[in-house]
Coordinates of C-alpha atoms and ligand atoms in Angstrom, one line a residue:
X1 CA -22.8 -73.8 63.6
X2 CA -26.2 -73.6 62.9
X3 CA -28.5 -73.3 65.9
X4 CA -31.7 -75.3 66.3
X5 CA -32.3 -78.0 68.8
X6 CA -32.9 -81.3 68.3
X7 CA -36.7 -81.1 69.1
X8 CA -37.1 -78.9 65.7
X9 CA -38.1 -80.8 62.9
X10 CA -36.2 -81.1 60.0
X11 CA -36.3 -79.9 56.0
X12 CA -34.5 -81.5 53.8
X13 CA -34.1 -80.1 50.1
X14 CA -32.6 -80.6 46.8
X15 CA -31.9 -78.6 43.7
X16 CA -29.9 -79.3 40.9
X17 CA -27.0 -77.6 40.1
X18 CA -28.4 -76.0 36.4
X19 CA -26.5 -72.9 37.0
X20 CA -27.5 -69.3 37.7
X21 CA -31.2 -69.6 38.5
X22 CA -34.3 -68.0 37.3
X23 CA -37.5 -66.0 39.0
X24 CA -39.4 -70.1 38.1
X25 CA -36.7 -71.2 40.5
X26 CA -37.3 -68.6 43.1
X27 CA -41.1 -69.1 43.1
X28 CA -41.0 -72.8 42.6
X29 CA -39.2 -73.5 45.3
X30 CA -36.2 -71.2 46.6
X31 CA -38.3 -68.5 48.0
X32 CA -40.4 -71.1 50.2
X33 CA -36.9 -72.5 51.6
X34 CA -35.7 -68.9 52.6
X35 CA -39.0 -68.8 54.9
X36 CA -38.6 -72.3 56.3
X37 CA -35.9 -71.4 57.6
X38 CA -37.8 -69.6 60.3
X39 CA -39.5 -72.9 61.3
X40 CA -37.5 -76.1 60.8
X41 CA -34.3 -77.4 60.8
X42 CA -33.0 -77.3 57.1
X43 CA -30.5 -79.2 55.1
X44 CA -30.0 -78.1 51.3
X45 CA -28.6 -79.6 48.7
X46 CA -26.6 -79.3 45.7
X47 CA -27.8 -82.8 44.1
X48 CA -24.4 -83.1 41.6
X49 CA -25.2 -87.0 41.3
X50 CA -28.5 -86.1 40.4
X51 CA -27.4 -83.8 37.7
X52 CA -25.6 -87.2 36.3
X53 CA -28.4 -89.3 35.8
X54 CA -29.2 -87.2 32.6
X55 CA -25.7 -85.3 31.8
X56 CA -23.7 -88.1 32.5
X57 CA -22.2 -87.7 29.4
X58 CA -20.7 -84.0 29.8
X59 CA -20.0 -83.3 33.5
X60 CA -17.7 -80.3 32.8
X61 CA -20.0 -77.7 34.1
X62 CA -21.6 -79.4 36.9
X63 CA -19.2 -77.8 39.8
X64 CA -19.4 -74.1 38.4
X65 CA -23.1 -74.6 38.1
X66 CA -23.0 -76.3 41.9
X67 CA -21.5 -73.4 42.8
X68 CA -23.5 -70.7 40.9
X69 CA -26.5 -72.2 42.7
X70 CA -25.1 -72.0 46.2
X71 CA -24.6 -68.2 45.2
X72 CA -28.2 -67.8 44.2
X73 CA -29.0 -69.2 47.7
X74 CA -27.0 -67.1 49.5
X75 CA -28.3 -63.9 47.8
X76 CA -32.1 -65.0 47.9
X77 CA -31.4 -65.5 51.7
X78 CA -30.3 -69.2 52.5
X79 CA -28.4 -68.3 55.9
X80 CA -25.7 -70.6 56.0
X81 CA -25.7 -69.9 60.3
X82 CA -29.2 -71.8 60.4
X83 CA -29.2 -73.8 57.6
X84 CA -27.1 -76.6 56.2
X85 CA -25.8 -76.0 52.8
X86 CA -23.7 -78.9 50.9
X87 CA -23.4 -80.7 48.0
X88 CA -24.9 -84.3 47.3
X89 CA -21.3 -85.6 46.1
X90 CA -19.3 -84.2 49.5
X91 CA -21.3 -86.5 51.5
X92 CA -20.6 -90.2 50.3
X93 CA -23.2 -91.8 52.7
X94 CA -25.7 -90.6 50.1
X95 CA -24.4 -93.5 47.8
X96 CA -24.1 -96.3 50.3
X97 CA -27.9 -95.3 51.5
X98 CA -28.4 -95.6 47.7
X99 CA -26.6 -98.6 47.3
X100 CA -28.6 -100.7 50.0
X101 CA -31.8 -98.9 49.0
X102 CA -31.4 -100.4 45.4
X103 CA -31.2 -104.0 46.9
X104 CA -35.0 -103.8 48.5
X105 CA -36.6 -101.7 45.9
X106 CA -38.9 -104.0 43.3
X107 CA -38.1 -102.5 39.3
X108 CA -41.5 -102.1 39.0
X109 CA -42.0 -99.0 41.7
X110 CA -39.5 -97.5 39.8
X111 CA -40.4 -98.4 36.4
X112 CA -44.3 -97.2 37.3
X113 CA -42.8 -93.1 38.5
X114 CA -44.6 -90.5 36.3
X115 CA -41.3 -88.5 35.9
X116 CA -39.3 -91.5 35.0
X117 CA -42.1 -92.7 32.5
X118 CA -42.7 -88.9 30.8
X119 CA -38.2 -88.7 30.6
X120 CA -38.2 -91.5 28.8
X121 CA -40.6 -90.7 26.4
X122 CA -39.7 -87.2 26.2
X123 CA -36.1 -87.1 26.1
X124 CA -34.6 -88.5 22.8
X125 CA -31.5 -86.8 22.8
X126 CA -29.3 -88.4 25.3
X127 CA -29.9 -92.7 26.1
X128 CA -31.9 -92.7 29.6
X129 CA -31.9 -96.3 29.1
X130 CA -29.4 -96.3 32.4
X131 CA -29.1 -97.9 35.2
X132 CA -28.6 -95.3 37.2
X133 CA -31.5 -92.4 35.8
X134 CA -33.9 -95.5 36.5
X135 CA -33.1 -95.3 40.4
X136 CA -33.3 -91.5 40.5
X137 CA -35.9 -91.7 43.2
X138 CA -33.8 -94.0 45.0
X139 CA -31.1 -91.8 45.1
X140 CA -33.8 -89.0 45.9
X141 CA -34.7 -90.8 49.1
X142 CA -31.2 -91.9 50.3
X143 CA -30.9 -87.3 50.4
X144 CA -34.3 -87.2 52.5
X145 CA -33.9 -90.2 54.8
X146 CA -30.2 -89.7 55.5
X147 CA -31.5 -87.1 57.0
X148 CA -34.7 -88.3 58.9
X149 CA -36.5 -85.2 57.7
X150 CA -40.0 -84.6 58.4
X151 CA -40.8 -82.2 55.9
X152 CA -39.6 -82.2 52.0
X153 CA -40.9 -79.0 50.5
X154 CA -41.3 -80.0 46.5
X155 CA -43.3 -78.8 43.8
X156 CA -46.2 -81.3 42.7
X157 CA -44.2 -82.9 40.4
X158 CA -42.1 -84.3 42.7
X159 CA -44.7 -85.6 45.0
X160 CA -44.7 -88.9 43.5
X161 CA -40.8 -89.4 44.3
X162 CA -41.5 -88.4 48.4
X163 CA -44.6 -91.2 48.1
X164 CA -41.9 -93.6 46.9
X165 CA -39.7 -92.5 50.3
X166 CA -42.0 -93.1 52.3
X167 CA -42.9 -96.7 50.6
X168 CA -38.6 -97.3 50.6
X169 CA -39.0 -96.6 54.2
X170 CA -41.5 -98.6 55.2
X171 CA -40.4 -101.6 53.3
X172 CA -36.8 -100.7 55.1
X173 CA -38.3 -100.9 58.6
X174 CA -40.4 -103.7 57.6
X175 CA -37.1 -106.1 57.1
X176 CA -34.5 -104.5 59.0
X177 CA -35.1 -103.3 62.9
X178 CA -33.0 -101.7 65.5
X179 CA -33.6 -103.2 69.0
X180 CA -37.2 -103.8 68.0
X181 CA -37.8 -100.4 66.5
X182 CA -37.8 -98.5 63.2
X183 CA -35.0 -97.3 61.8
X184 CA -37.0 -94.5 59.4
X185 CA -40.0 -92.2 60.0
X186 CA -41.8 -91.0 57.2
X187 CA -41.4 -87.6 55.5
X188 CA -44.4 -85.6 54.5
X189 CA -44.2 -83.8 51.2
X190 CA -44.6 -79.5 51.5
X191 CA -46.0 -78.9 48.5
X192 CA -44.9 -75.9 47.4
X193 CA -48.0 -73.6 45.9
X194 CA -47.6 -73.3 42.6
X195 CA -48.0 -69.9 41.2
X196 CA -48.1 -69.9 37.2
X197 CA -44.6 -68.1 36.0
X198 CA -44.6 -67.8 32.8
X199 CA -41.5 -67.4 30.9
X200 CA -40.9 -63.9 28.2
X201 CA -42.8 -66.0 25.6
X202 CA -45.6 -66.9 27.5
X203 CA -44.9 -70.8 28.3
X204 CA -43.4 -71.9 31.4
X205 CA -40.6 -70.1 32.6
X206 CA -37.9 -72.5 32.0
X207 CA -34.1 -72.7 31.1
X208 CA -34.4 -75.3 28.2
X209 CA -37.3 -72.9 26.5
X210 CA -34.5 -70.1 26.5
X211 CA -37.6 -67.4 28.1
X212 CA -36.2 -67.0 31.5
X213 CA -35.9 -63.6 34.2
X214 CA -32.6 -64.6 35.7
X215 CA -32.1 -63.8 39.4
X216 CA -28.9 -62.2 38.0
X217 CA -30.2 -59.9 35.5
X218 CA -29.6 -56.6 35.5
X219 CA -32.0 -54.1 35.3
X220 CA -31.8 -52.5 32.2
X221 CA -32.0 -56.6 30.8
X222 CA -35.1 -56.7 33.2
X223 CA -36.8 -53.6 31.2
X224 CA -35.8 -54.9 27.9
X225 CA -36.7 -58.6 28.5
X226 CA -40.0 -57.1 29.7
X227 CA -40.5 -54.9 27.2
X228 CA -40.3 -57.8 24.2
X229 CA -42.7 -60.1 26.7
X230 CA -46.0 -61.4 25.1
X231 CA -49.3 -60.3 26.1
X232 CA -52.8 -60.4 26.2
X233 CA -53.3 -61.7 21.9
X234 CA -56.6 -60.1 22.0
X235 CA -55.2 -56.5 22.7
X236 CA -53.9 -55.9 19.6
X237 CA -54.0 -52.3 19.0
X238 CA -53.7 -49.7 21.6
X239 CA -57.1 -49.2 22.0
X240 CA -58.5 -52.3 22.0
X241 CA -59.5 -53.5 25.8
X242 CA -57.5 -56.6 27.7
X243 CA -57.2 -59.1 30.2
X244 CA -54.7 -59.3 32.4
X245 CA -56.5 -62.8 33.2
X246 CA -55.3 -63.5 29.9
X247 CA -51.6 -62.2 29.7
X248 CA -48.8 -63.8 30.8
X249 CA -47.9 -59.9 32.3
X250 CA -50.6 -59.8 33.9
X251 CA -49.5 -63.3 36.0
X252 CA -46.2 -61.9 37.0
X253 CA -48.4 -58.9 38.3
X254 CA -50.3 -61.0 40.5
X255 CA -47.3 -62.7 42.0
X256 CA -44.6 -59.4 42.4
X257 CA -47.1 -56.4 42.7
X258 CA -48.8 -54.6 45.1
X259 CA -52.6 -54.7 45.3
X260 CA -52.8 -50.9 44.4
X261 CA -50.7 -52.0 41.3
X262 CA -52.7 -54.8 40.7
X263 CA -56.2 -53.1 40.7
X264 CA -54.7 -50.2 38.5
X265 CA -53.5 -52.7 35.5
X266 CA -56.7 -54.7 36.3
X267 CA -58.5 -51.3 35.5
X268 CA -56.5 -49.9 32.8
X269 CA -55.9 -53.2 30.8
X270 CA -59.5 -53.9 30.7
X271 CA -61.1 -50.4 29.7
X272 CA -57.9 -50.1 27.5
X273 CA -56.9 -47.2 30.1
X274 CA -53.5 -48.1 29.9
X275 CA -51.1 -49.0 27.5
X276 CA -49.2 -52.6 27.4
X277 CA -45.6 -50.4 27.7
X278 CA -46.5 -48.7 30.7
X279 CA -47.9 -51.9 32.2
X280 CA -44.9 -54.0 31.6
X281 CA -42.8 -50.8 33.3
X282 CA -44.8 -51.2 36.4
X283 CA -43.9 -55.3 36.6
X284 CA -40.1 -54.7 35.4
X285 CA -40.3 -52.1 38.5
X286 CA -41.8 -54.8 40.6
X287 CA -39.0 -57.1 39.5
X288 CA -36.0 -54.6 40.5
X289 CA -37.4 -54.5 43.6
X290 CA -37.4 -58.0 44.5
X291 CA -34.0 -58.9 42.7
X292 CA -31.8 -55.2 44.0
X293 CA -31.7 -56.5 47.7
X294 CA -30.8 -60.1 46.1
X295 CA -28.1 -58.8 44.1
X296 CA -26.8 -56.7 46.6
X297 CA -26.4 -59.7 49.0
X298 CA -24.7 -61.6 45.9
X299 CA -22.0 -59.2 45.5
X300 CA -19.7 -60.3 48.6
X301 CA -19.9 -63.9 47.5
X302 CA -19.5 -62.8 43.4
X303 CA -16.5 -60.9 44.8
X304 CA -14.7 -63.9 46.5
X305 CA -16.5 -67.2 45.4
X306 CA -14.0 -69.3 47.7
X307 CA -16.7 -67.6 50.2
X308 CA -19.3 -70.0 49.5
X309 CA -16.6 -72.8 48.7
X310 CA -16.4 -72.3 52.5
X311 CA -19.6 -72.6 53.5
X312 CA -20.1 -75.9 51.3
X313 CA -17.2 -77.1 53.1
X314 CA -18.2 -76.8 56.1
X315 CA -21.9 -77.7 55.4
X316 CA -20.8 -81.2 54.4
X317 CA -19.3 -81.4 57.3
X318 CA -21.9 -81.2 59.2
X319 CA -24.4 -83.5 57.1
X320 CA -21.3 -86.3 56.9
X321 CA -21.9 -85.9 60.7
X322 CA -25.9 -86.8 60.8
X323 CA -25.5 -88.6 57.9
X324 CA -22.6 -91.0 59.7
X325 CA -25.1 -91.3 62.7
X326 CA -28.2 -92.4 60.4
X327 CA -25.5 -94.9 58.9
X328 CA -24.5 -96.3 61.7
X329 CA -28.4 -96.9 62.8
X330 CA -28.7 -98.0 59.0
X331 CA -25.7 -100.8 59.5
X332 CA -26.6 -101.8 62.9
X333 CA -30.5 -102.7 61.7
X334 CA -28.6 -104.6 58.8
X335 CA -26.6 -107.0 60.9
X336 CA -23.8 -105.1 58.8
X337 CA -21.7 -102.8 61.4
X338 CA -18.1 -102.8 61.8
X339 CA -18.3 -104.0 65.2
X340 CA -17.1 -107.5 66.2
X341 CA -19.5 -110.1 66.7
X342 CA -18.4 -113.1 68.2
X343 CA -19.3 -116.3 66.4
X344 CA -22.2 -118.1 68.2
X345 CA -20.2 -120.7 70.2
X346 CA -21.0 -124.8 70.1
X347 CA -22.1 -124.6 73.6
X348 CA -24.5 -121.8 73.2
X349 CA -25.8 -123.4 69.5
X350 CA -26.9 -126.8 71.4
Ligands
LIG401 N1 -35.6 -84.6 42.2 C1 -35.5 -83.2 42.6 C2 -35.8 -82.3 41.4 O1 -35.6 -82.6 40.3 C3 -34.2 -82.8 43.2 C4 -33.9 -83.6 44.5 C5 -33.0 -84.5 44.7 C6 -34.6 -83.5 45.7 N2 -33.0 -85.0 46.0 C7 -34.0 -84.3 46.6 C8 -35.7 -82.7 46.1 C9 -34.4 -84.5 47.9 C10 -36.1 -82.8 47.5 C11 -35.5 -83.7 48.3 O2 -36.2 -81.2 41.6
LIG402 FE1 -51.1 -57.5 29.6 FE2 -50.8 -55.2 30.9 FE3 -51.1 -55.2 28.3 FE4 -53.1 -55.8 29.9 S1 -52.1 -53.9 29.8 S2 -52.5 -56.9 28.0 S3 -52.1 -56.9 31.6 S4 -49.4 -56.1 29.4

């Protein structure tokens, strides 16, 4: 059972279950829930109904990639004894939330979200023209209010879809009240700092771009990948002088190294000191140290995966148990509980 009181405030995440994650995943966003940890109350999320609004169409992966994202968790540090770890689909309030969300949200909140403008014109492959990928964000808020969590920790791009919880909430408490009062507070948006990862070929680190550090890799695949990494265009020979300003090493320097490493490339790369080989060694080495303890912590769960099974298990039951109470609140504001009413009688109606 985790412990935290009631007085600590509450975290709420989501991720989606893309399989085994990447070093963008970890610096986007996982590494900034392993330290939260330390401060709030947290609840993360496997969002599997999330995963259907654009993969509707082939589902067959999405529990072994639910899963292989739980086991990333665990071995970046997720603690399943202080934090609540389920998936979206185990905890069916989510839809109903979703469901009487949908009734008081105007089309046109959702058809003005950045994300949900730039899918639709960005995405040709598979027919977004849903129903249900239009009410993402709904679906996004049902996980955070459920939850009456104070803090969402996102990265920017998802800012827009905590703005649009907050306005679902507001308009909630607006209509509905219990005994006079709200039912929802609003959540604040942790915007996770963004550090620029770039991916082996230089763009954003990403799983659709094929350029990704997997949390998983090995470290002989950590030296090659490195080793076959772009880098500064203007140092083309050996000689010629750098900037690790420039090169996309040079960013993963200033996110995993030490200082001392950092002014030594910063020195060598730009008096042309160094070579690009023996820089690239010193960030592989800078990777292996981040992702050994990781992998070590992976191994009991890779070893037994009914392990995490567990834990999801038994997270879920733990959110079906906040999220029954927020329901009940939800149902009582509604005039919609299952408790009997009795019908106003004629004397009382005169
Ligand atoms: N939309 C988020 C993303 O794509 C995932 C998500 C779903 C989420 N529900 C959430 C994030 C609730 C934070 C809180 O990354
Ligand atoms: Fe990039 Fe390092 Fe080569 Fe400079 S020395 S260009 S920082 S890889």
């Amino acid at each position: 059972m985790p412990s935290g009181t009631h007085s600590q405030r509450r975290v709420l995440s989501g991720m989606r279950p893309t399989g085994k994650l990447h070093l963008g995943n970890f610096v986007g966003a996982l590494d900034n829930w392993v330290r939260l940890q330390d401060q709030y109350r947290c609840f993360f999320c496997v969002v599997d109904w999330h995963a259907l609004t654009t993969d509707y169409a082939d589902t067959g992966m999405i529990k072994h990639n639910s899963i292989e994202v739980v086991l990333d968790w665990l071995a970046a540090g997720i603690d399943p004894e202080r934090s609540t770890l389920f998936i979206q689909s185990h905890v069916p309030q989510h839809a109903e939330l979703h469901l009487l969300f949908s009734m008081i949200i105007p089309l046109g909140w959702l058809e003005r979200v950045p994300t949900y403008k730039e899918q639709r014109e960005n995405i040709t492959e598979k027919d977004l023209g849903t129903y249900g990928f239009l009410g993402y964000p709904v679906l996004q808020a049902a996980d955070i209010l459920m939850y009456q969590a104070d803090c969402v920790p996102v990265g920017e791009d998802q800012v827009p879809h905590v703005e649009l919880t907050r306005e679902i909430a507001r308009r909630f408490n607006l209509l509905y009240r219990l005994g006079g009062k709200p039912v929802f507070a609003e959540p604040q948006p942790l915007l996770t700092p963004a550090a620029k990862l770039p991916g082996t070929d230089g763009r954003k680190m990403s799983k659709s771009y094929g350029n990704t550090i997997l949390l998983t890799d090995p470290e002989p695949l950590i030296r090659q990948k490195l080793k076959t990494m772009v880098t500064d265009p203007a140092r083309v020979r050996r000689t010629d002088p750098g900037n690790p300003d420039l090169c996309p090493v040079g960013d993963l320097h200033k996110i995993f190294s030490s200082p001392a490493t950092m002014a030594k490339v910063n020195q060598g790369c730009r008096s042309a000191g160094i070579g690009c080989i023996e820089c690239k060694g010193w960030a592989a080495d800078a990777l292996v140290r981040i992702l050994n303890p990781m992998q070590e912590r992976r191994k009991k769960y890779e070893q037994n995966p009914r392990l995490a099974w567990d834990i999801l298990e038994e997270g879920s039951a733990q959110a079906q148990k906040s999220a029954a109470a927020t329901m009940e609140q939800v149902r009582e504001a509604m005039h919609m509980s299952q408790r009997y009413e009795p019908l106003p009688s004629s004397e009382a109606a005169k």
